[in-house]
mmCIF file of C-alpha atoms in Angstrom:
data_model
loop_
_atom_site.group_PDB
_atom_site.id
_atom_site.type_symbol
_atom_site.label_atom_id
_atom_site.label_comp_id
_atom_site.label_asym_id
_atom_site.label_seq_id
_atom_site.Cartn_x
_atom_site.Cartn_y
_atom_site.Cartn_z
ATOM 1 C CA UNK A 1336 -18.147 -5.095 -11.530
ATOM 2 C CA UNK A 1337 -14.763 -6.034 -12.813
ATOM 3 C CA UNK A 1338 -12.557 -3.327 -14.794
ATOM 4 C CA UNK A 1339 -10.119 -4.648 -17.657
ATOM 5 C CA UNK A 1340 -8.530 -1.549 -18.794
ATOM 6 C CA UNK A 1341 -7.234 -1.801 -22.224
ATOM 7 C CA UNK A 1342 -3.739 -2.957 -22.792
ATOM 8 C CA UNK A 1343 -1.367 -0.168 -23.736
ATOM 9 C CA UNK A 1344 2.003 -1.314 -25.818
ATOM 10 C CA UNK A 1345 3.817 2.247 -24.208
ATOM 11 C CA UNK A 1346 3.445 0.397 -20.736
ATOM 12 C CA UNK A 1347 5.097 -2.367 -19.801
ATOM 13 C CA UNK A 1348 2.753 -3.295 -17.278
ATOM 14 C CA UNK A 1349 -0.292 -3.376 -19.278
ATOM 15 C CA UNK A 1350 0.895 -5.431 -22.203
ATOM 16 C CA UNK A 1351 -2.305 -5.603 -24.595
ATOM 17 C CA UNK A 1352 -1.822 -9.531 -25.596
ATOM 18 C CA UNK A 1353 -2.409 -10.012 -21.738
ATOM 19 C CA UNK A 1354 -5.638 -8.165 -21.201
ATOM 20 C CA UNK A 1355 -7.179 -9.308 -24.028
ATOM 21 C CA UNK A 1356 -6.346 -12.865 -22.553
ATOM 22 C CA UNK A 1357 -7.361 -11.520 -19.374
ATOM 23 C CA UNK A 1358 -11.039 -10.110 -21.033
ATOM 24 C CA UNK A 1359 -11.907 -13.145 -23.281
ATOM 25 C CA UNK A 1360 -11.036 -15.348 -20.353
ATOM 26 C CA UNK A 1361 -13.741 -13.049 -17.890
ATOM 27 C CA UNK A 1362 -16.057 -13.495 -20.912
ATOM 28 C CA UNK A 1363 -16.004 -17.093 -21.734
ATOM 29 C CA UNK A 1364 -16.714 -17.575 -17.451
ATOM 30 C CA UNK A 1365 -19.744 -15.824 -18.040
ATOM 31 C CA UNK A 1366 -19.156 -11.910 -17.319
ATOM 32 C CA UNK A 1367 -20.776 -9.659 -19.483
ATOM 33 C CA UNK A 1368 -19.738 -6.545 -21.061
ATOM 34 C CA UNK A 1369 -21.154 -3.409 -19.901
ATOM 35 C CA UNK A 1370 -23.363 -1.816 -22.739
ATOM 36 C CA UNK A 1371 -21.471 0.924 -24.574
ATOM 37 C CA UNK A 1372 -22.259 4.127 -23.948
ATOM 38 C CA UNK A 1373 -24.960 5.955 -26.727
ATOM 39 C CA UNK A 1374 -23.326 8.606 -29.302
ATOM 40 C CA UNK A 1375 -24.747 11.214 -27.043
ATOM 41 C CA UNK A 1376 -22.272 10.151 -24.941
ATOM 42 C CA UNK A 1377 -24.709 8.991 -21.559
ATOM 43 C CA UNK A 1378 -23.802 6.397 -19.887
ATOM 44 C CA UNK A 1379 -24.941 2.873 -20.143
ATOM 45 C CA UNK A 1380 -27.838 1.941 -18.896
ATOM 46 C CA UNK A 1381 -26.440 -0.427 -16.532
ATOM 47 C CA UNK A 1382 -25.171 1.892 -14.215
ATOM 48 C CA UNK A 1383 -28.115 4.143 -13.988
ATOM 49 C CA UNK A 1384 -30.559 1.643 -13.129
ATOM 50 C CA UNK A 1385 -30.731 0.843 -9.486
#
């Protein structure tokens, strides 16, 4: 599993323009996104499979 966390313009070490760079270039190597989470607010599905 690889954690992006989003970009936050407030800190200068997380400067949003470079995640997002950081996130399309994890997805266009072939990582994919974890599912969201439901509205009932479980978690995805991903993790609770094992």
């Amino acid at each position: 599993m690889i954690f992006v966390p989003p970009g936050d313009a407030g800190d200068g070490t997380r400067p949003p323009a470079e995640f997002d760079r950081i996130a399309a270039f994890l997805a266009a190597s072939g990582a994919a996104p974890l599912a969201e989470a439901d509205e009932a607010g479980d978690s995805p599905a991903l993790l609770l499979s094992g």
